[in-house]
């Protein structure tokens, strides 16, 4: 067997579930893009002037929040640090759910970063608020920026991702 590689080729070891999830996300993005293009081309008015004067009924403005992050090339923002962490947890649940199981096993001085049970987030301080992510994981609503960075670093460590490259936080928001 002959293997030809160029200077711009890198071999990396990734869990198969991560590769499958990336391919699934890519396929879904391609499907959504093809659908959007089909709708815009198929129902396009004859003049460009008509396009400019009509608001698009399917347009949804992206959420603009106080905090921004990037996960595997997907940039997003949220108004709270807990919502940033929740979005990362939900995206990781799609890409590598086993990493969240490993993260749930890590316990800091008084809390867990994620859990399937709300009472396990703040076991010694049950009065502190928690929230459930869309993927079903429980996280703390009471999180500082340093605690969030530590949680994200630990998540990168257990998943084999690189904090600062694959997962970036904080990102500077462009001022409008």
Coordinates of N, CA and C in Angstrom, one line a residue:
X1 N 0.8 -1.2 0.0 CA 0.0 0.0 0.0 C 0.9 1.2 0.0
X2 N 0.6 2.2 -0.8 CA 1.3 3.4 -1.0 C 0.6 4.6 -0.4
X3 N 1.2 5.3 0.4 CA 0.6 6.5 1.1 C 1.3 7.8 0.6
X4 N 0.6 8.6 -0.1 CA 1.2 9.9 -0.5 C 0.7 11.0 0.4
X5 N 1.5 11.8 1.0 CA 1.1 12.9 1.8 C 1.8 14.1 1.3
X6 N 1.1 15.3 1.5 CA 1.7 16.5 1.2 C 2.2 17.2 2.5
X7 N 2.8 18.3 2.3 CA 3.3 19.1 3.5 C 2.2 19.6 4.4
X8 N 1.0 19.7 3.8 CA -0.1 20.3 4.6 C -1.0 19.2 5.1
X9 N -0.5 18.0 5.3 CA -1.3 16.9 5.9 C -0.9 16.6 7.3
X10 N -1.8 16.4 8.2 CA -1.6 16.0 9.5 C -2.4 14.8 9.9
X11 N -1.8 13.9 10.6 CA -2.5 12.7 11.1 C -2.8 12.9 12.5
X12 N -4.0 12.8 12.9 CA -4.4 13.0 14.3 C -5.3 11.8 14.8
X13 N -5.2 11.5 16.0 CA -6.0 10.5 16.6 C -7.2 11.1 17.3
X14 N -8.4 10.7 16.8 CA -9.7 11.3 17.4 C -10.6 10.1 17.7
X15 N -11.4 10.3 18.7 CA -12.4 9.2 19.0 C -13.4 9.1 17.8
X16 N -13.8 7.9 17.5 CA -14.6 7.7 16.3 C -16.0 8.5 16.5
X17 N -16.5 8.6 17.7 CA -17.7 9.2 17.9 C -17.6 10.7 17.6
X18 N -16.4 11.3 17.9 CA -16.2 12.7 17.5 C -16.2 12.9 16.0
X19 N -15.6 12.0 15.3 CA -15.5 12.1 13.8 C -17.0 11.9 13.3
X20 N -17.7 11.0 13.8 CA -19.1 10.8 13.3 C -19.9 12.0 13.6
X21 N -19.8 12.6 14.8 CA -20.6 13.8 15.1 C -20.2 14.9 14.2
X22 N -18.9 15.1 13.9 CA -18.5 16.2 13.0 C -19.1 16.0 11.6
X23 N -19.0 14.8 11.1 CA -19.6 14.5 9.8 C -21.1 14.7 9.8
X24 N -21.8 14.3 10.9 CA -23.2 14.5 11.0 C -23.6 16.0 11.0
X25 N -22.8 16.8 11.7 CA -23.0 18.2 11.8 C -22.8 18.8 10.4
X26 N -21.7 18.4 9.7 CA -21.4 18.9 8.4 C -22.5 18.5 7.4
X27 N -23.0 17.3 7.5 CA -24.1 16.9 6.6 C -25.4 17.7 6.9
X28 N -25.7 18.0 8.1 CA -26.9 18.8 8.5 C -26.7 20.2 8.0
X29 N -25.5 20.8 8.1 CA -25.3 22.1 7.6 C -25.4 22.2 6.1
X30 N -24.9 21.2 5.4 CA -25.0 21.1 4.0 C -26.5 21.1 3.6
X31 N -27.3 20.2 4.3 CA -28.7 20.1 4.0 C -29.4 21.4 4.2
X32 N -29.1 22.1 5.3 CA -29.8 23.4 5.6 C -29.4 24.5 4.6
X33 N -28.1 24.5 4.2 CA -27.7 25.4 3.2 C -28.3 25.2 1.8
X34 N -28.4 23.9 1.4 CA -29.0 23.6 0.2 C -30.5 24.0 0.2
X35 N -31.2 23.7 1.3 CA -32.6 24.1 1.4 C -32.8 25.6 1.4
X36 N -31.9 26.4 2.1 CA -32.0 27.8 2.1 C -31.7 28.4 0.7
X37 N -30.7 27.8 0.0 CA -30.4 28.3 -1.4 C -31.6 28.0 -2.3
X38 N -32.2 26.8 -2.2 CA -33.3 26.5 -3.0 C -34.5 27.4 -2.8
X39 N -34.8 27.7 -1.6 CA -35.9 28.7 -1.3 C -35.6 30.1 -1.8
X40 N -34.4 30.5 -1.7 CA -34.0 31.9 -2.1 C -34.0 32.0 -3.7
X41 N -33.5 31.0 -4.3 CA -33.4 31.0 -5.8 C -34.7 30.7 -6.4
X42 N -35.4 29.7 -5.9 CA -36.7 29.2 -6.5 C -37.8 30.3 -6.4
X43 N -37.8 31.0 -5.3 CA -38.9 32.0 -5.2 C -38.4 33.4 -5.3
X44 N -37.3 33.6 -6.0 CA -36.8 35.0 -6.2 C -37.6 35.8 -7.1
X45 N -37.9 37.1 -6.7 CA -38.6 38.0 -7.6 C -37.7 38.4 -8.8
X46 N -38.4 38.9 -9.8 CA -37.7 39.2 -11.0 C -36.7 40.4 -10.8
X47 N -37.0 41.3 -10.0 CA -36.1 42.5 -9.8 C -35.4 42.5 -8.5
X48 N -34.1 42.9 -8.5 CA -33.4 43.0 -7.2 C -33.9 44.1 -6.3
X49 N -34.6 45.1 -6.8 CA -35.2 46.1 -6.0 C -36.3 45.6 -5.1
X50 N -37.0 44.6 -5.6 CA -38.1 44.0 -4.9 C -37.5 43.2 -3.7
X51 N -36.4 42.6 -3.9 CA -35.7 41.8 -2.8 C -35.3 42.8 -1.7
X52 N -34.8 43.9 -2.0 CA -34.3 44.8 -1.0 C -35.4 45.4 -0.2
X53 N -36.6 45.6 -0.8 CA -37.7 46.3 -0.1 C -38.5 45.3 0.7
X54 N -38.3 44.0 0.6 CA -39.2 43.0 1.3 C -38.4 42.5 2.5
X55 N -38.9 42.5 3.7 CA -38.2 41.8 4.8 C -38.4 40.3 4.6
X56 N -37.3 39.6 5.0 CA -37.4 38.2 4.9 C -38.1 37.6 6.1
X57 N -39.2 36.8 5.8 CA -40.0 36.3 6.9 C -39.2 35.2 7.7
X58 N -38.2 34.6 7.1 CA -37.5 33.5 7.8 C -36.2 34.0 8.5
X59 N -36.0 35.3 8.4 CA -34.7 35.8 9.0 C -34.9 35.9 10.6
X60 N -33.9 35.3 11.3 CA -33.9 35.4 12.7 C -32.5 36.0 13.1
X61 N -32.5 37.1 13.8 CA -31.3 37.7 14.2 C -30.6 36.8 15.2
X62 N -29.2 36.7 15.0 CA -28.5 35.9 16.0 C -28.5 36.6 17.3
X63 N -28.4 35.7 18.4 CA -28.4 36.3 19.7 C -27.1 37.0 19.9
X64 N -27.2 38.2 20.4 CA -26.0 39.1 20.7 C -25.9 39.2 22.2
X65 N -25.0 38.6 22.8 CA -24.9 38.6 24.2 C -23.6 39.3 24.7
X66 N -23.5 39.3 26.0 CA -22.4 40.0 26.6 C -21.1 39.2 26.5
X67 N -21.2 37.8 26.5 CA -20.1 36.9 26.4 C -20.1 36.1 25.1
X68 N -18.9 35.9 24.5 CA -18.8 35.2 23.3 C -17.8 34.0 23.4
X69 N -18.0 32.9 22.7 CA -17.1 31.8 22.7 C -17.2 31.2 21.4
X70 N -16.2 30.3 21.1 CA -16.2 29.5 19.9 C -15.9 28.1 20.2
X71 N -16.7 27.2 19.7 CA -16.6 25.7 19.9 C -16.5 25.0 18.5
X72 N -15.3 24.5 18.2 CA -15.1 23.8 17.0 C -15.5 24.6 15.8
X73 N -15.1 25.9 15.8 CA -15.4 26.8 14.7 C -16.8 27.5 14.7
X74 N -17.6 27.1 15.7 CA -19.0 27.7 15.8 C -18.9 28.8 16.8
X75 N -19.1 30.1 16.4 CA -19.0 31.2 17.3 C -20.5 31.5 17.8
X76 N -20.6 31.8 19.1 CA -21.9 32.1 19.6 C -21.7 33.0 20.8
X77 N -22.8 33.7 21.2 CA -22.7 34.6 22.4 C -23.9 34.3 23.2
X78 N -23.8 34.8 24.5 CA -24.9 34.6 25.4 C -24.8 35.8 26.5
X79 N -25.9 36.0 27.1 CA -25.9 37.1 28.1 C -25.3 36.8 29.5
X80 N -25.3 35.5 29.8 CA -24.7 35.0 31.1 C -23.6 34.0 30.9
X81 N -22.8 33.9 31.9 CA -21.7 32.9 31.8 C -22.3 31.5 31.9
X82 N -23.4 31.3 32.6 CA -24.0 30.0 32.7 C -24.6 29.6 31.4
X83 N -25.1 30.6 30.6 CA -25.7 30.2 29.3 C -24.6 29.9 28.3
X84 N -23.4 30.5 28.4 CA -22.2 30.1 27.6 C -21.9 28.7 27.9
X85 N -21.8 28.4 29.2 CA -21.4 27.0 29.5 C -22.5 26.0 29.1
X86 N -23.7 26.4 29.2 CA -24.8 25.5 28.8 C -24.8 25.2 27.3
X87 N -24.4 26.3 26.5 CA -24.3 26.0 25.0 C -23.2 25.1 24.7
X88 N -22.0 25.3 25.4 CA -20.9 24.4 25.2 C -21.2 22.9 25.6
X89 N -21.9 22.8 26.7 CA -22.3 21.5 27.1 C -23.3 20.8 26.1
X90 N -24.2 21.6 25.6 CA -25.1 21.1 24.6 C -24.4 20.7 23.3
X91 N -23.5 21.5 22.9 CA -22.7 21.1 21.7 C -21.8 19.9 21.9
X92 N -21.2 19.8 23.1 CA -20.4 18.7 23.4 C -21.3 17.4 23.5
X93 N -22.5 17.5 23.9 CA -23.4 16.4 24.0 C -23.7 15.8 22.6
X94 N -23.6 16.7 21.6 CA -23.8 16.2 20.2 C -22.5 15.6 19.7
X95 N -21.4 16.2 20.0 CA -20.1 15.8 19.5 C -19.5 14.6 20.2
X96 N -19.4 14.7 21.5 CA -18.7 13.6 22.3 C -19.4 13.5 23.7
X97 N -20.6 12.9 23.8 CA -21.3 12.8 25.1 C -20.5 12.1 26.2
X98 N -19.6 11.2 25.8 CA -18.8 10.5 26.8 C -17.9 11.5 27.6
X99 N -17.5 12.6 26.9 CA -16.7 13.6 27.6 C -17.4 14.2 28.7
X100 N -18.7 14.4 28.6 CA -19.5 15.0 29.6 C -19.7 14.0 30.8
X101 N -19.7 12.8 30.5 CA -19.8 11.8 31.6 C -18.5 11.8 32.4
X102 N -17.3 12.0 31.7 CA -16.1 12.1 32.4 C -16.0 13.4 33.2
X103 N -16.5 14.5 32.6 CA -16.5 15.8 33.3 C -17.4 15.7 34.5
X104 N -18.5 15.0 34.5 CA -19.4 14.9 35.6 C -18.7 14.2 36.8
X105 N -17.7 13.4 36.5 CA -16.9 12.7 37.6 C -15.9 13.6 38.3
X106 N -15.6 14.7 37.7 CA -14.6 15.6 38.3 C -15.4 16.5 39.2
X107 N -14.8 16.6 40.4 CA -15.5 17.4 41.5 C -14.5 18.5 42.0
X108 N -14.9 19.7 42.0 CA -14.0 20.7 42.6 C -14.3 20.8 44.1
X109 N -13.8 21.8 44.7 CA -13.9 21.9 46.2 C -15.3 21.7 46.7
X110 N -16.2 22.3 46.0 CA -17.6 22.3 46.5 C -18.7 21.9 45.5
X111 N -18.3 21.6 44.3 CA -19.3 21.4 43.3 C -18.8 20.5 42.2
X112 N -19.8 20.1 41.3 CA -19.4 19.4 40.1 C -19.7 20.4 39.0
X113 N -19.0 20.2 37.8 CA -19.2 21.1 36.7 C -20.6 20.8 36.0
X114 N -20.8 19.5 35.8 CA -22.1 19.0 35.2 C -22.6 17.8 35.9
X115 N -23.9 17.5 35.8 CA -24.4 16.3 36.5 C -25.7 16.0 35.8
X116 N -26.1 14.8 36.0 CA -27.5 14.3 35.5 C -28.5 14.6 36.6
X117 N -28.1 14.9 37.8 CA -28.9 15.2 38.9 C -28.7 16.6 39.4
X118 N -29.7 17.4 39.6 CA -29.5 18.8 40.0 C -28.9 18.9 41.4
X119 N -29.2 18.0 42.3 CA -28.7 18.1 43.7 C -27.2 17.8 43.8
X120 N -26.6 17.3 42.7 CA -25.1 16.9 42.7 C -24.3 18.1 42.3
X121 N -24.9 19.2 41.8 CA -24.1 20.3 41.3 C -23.5 21.1 42.6
X122 N -24.4 21.4 43.5 CA -24.0 22.1 44.8 C -24.4 21.2 45.9
X123 N -23.7 20.1 46.2 CA -24.2 19.2 47.2 C -24.2 19.8 48.6
X124 N -23.3 20.7 48.9 CA -23.2 21.3 50.2 C -23.9 22.7 50.3
X125 N -24.4 23.2 49.2 CA -25.1 24.4 49.1 C -26.4 24.3 48.2
X126 N -27.3 23.6 48.7 CA -28.5 23.3 47.8 C -29.3 24.5 47.5
X127 N -29.1 25.6 48.2 CA -29.8 26.9 47.9 C -29.3 27.6 46.7
X128 N -28.1 27.2 46.2 CA -27.6 27.9 45.0 C -28.3 27.4 43.7
X129 N -28.6 28.4 42.8 CA -29.4 28.0 41.6 C -28.7 27.2 40.6
X130 N -29.4 26.3 40.0 CA -28.9 25.4 38.9 C -29.8 25.6 37.7
X131 N -29.4 25.1 36.6 CA -30.2 25.1 35.4 C -29.9 23.9 34.6
X132 N -31.0 23.5 33.8 CA -30.8 22.3 33.0 C -30.6 22.7 31.5
X133 N -29.6 22.1 30.9 CA -29.3 22.5 29.5 C -30.3 21.7 28.6
X134 N -30.4 22.1 27.3 CA -31.3 21.4 26.4 C -30.9 19.9 26.2
X135 N -29.7 19.6 26.4 CA -29.3 18.2 26.3 C -29.6 17.4 27.6
X136 N -30.1 18.0 28.6 CA -30.5 17.3 29.8 C -29.5 17.4 31.0
X137 N -28.3 18.0 30.8 CA -27.3 18.1 31.8 C -27.7 19.3 32.7
X138 N -27.3 19.1 34.0 CA -27.5 20.2 35.0 C -26.2 20.9 35.2
X139 N -26.3 22.2 35.3 CA -25.1 23.1 35.5 C -25.5 24.1 36.6
X140 N -24.4 24.8 37.1 CA -24.7 25.9 38.0 C -25.0 27.2 37.3
X141 N -26.0 27.9 37.8 CA -26.2 29.3 37.3 C -25.3 30.2 38.0
X142 N -24.7 29.8 39.1 CA -23.8 30.6 39.9 C -22.4 30.3 39.5
X143 N -21.9 30.9 38.4 CA -20.6 30.6 37.9 C -19.8 31.9 37.6
X144 N -18.6 31.9 38.0 CA -17.8 33.1 37.7 C -17.0 32.8 36.4
X145 N -16.4 33.9 35.9 CA -15.6 33.7 34.6 C -14.4 32.7 34.9
X146 N -13.8 32.8 36.0 CA -12.6 31.9 36.3 C -13.1 30.5 36.4
X147 N -14.3 30.3 37.1 CA -14.9 28.9 37.2 C -15.3 28.4 35.9
X148 N -15.8 29.2 35.0 CA -16.2 28.8 33.6 C -14.9 28.4 32.9
X149 N -13.9 29.2 32.9 CA -12.6 28.8 32.2 C -12.1 27.5 32.7
X150 N -12.2 27.3 34.1 CA -11.7 26.0 34.6 C -12.5 24.8 34.1
X151 N -13.8 25.0 34.1 CA -14.7 24.0 33.6 C -14.4 23.7 32.1
X152 N -14.2 24.7 31.3 CA -13.9 24.5 29.9 C -12.6 23.9 29.7
X153 N -11.6 24.2 30.5 CA -10.3 23.6 30.4 C -10.4 22.1 30.7
X154 N -11.2 21.8 31.8 CA -11.4 20.4 32.2 C -12.1 19.6 31.1
X155 N -13.1 20.3 30.5 CA -13.9 19.6 29.4 C -12.9 19.3 28.2
X156 N -12.1 20.3 27.9 CA -11.1 20.0 26.8 C -10.2 18.9 27.2
X157 N -9.7 18.8 28.4 CA -8.8 17.8 28.8 C -9.4 16.4 28.7
X158 N -10.7 16.2 29.2 CA -11.3 14.9 29.1 C -11.7 14.5 27.7
X159 N -11.9 15.5 26.8 CA -12.4 15.2 25.4 C -11.3 15.2 24.4
X160 N -10.1 15.6 24.8 CA -8.9 15.6 23.9 C -8.9 16.8 23.0
X161 N -9.7 17.8 23.3 CA -9.7 19.1 22.6 C -8.7 20.0 23.2
X162 N -8.4 21.1 22.4 CA -7.4 22.1 22.9 C -8.1 23.4 23.3
X163 N -7.9 23.8 24.6 CA -8.5 25.0 25.0 C -7.7 26.1 24.4
X164 N -8.4 27.1 23.8 CA -7.7 28.2 23.1 C -7.6 27.9 21.6
X165 N -7.8 26.7 21.1 CA -7.9 26.4 19.7 C -9.2 25.8 19.3
X166 N -9.6 24.7 19.9 CA -10.8 24.0 19.6 C -12.0 24.7 20.3
X167 N -11.7 25.2 21.5 CA -12.7 25.8 22.4 C -12.0 27.1 22.9
X168 N -12.6 28.3 22.4 CA -12.1 29.6 22.8 C -13.1 30.3 23.6
X169 N -12.6 30.8 24.8 CA -13.4 31.7 25.6 C -12.4 32.5 26.5
X170 N -12.6 33.8 26.6 CA -13.6 34.6 26.0 C -13.2 35.1 24.6
X171 N -14.2 35.4 23.8 CA -13.9 36.0 22.5 C -14.3 37.5 22.7
X172 N -13.6 38.4 22.0 CA -14.0 39.8 22.0 C -15.2 39.9 21.1
X173 N -16.2 40.6 21.5 CA -17.4 40.9 20.7 C -17.1 42.2 19.9
X174 N -17.4 42.2 18.6 CA -17.2 43.4 17.8 C -18.2 44.5 18.3
X175 N -17.8 45.7 18.4 CA -18.7 46.8 18.8 C -19.4 47.3 17.5
X176 N -20.7 47.5 17.6 CA -21.4 48.1 16.5 C -21.6 49.5 16.7

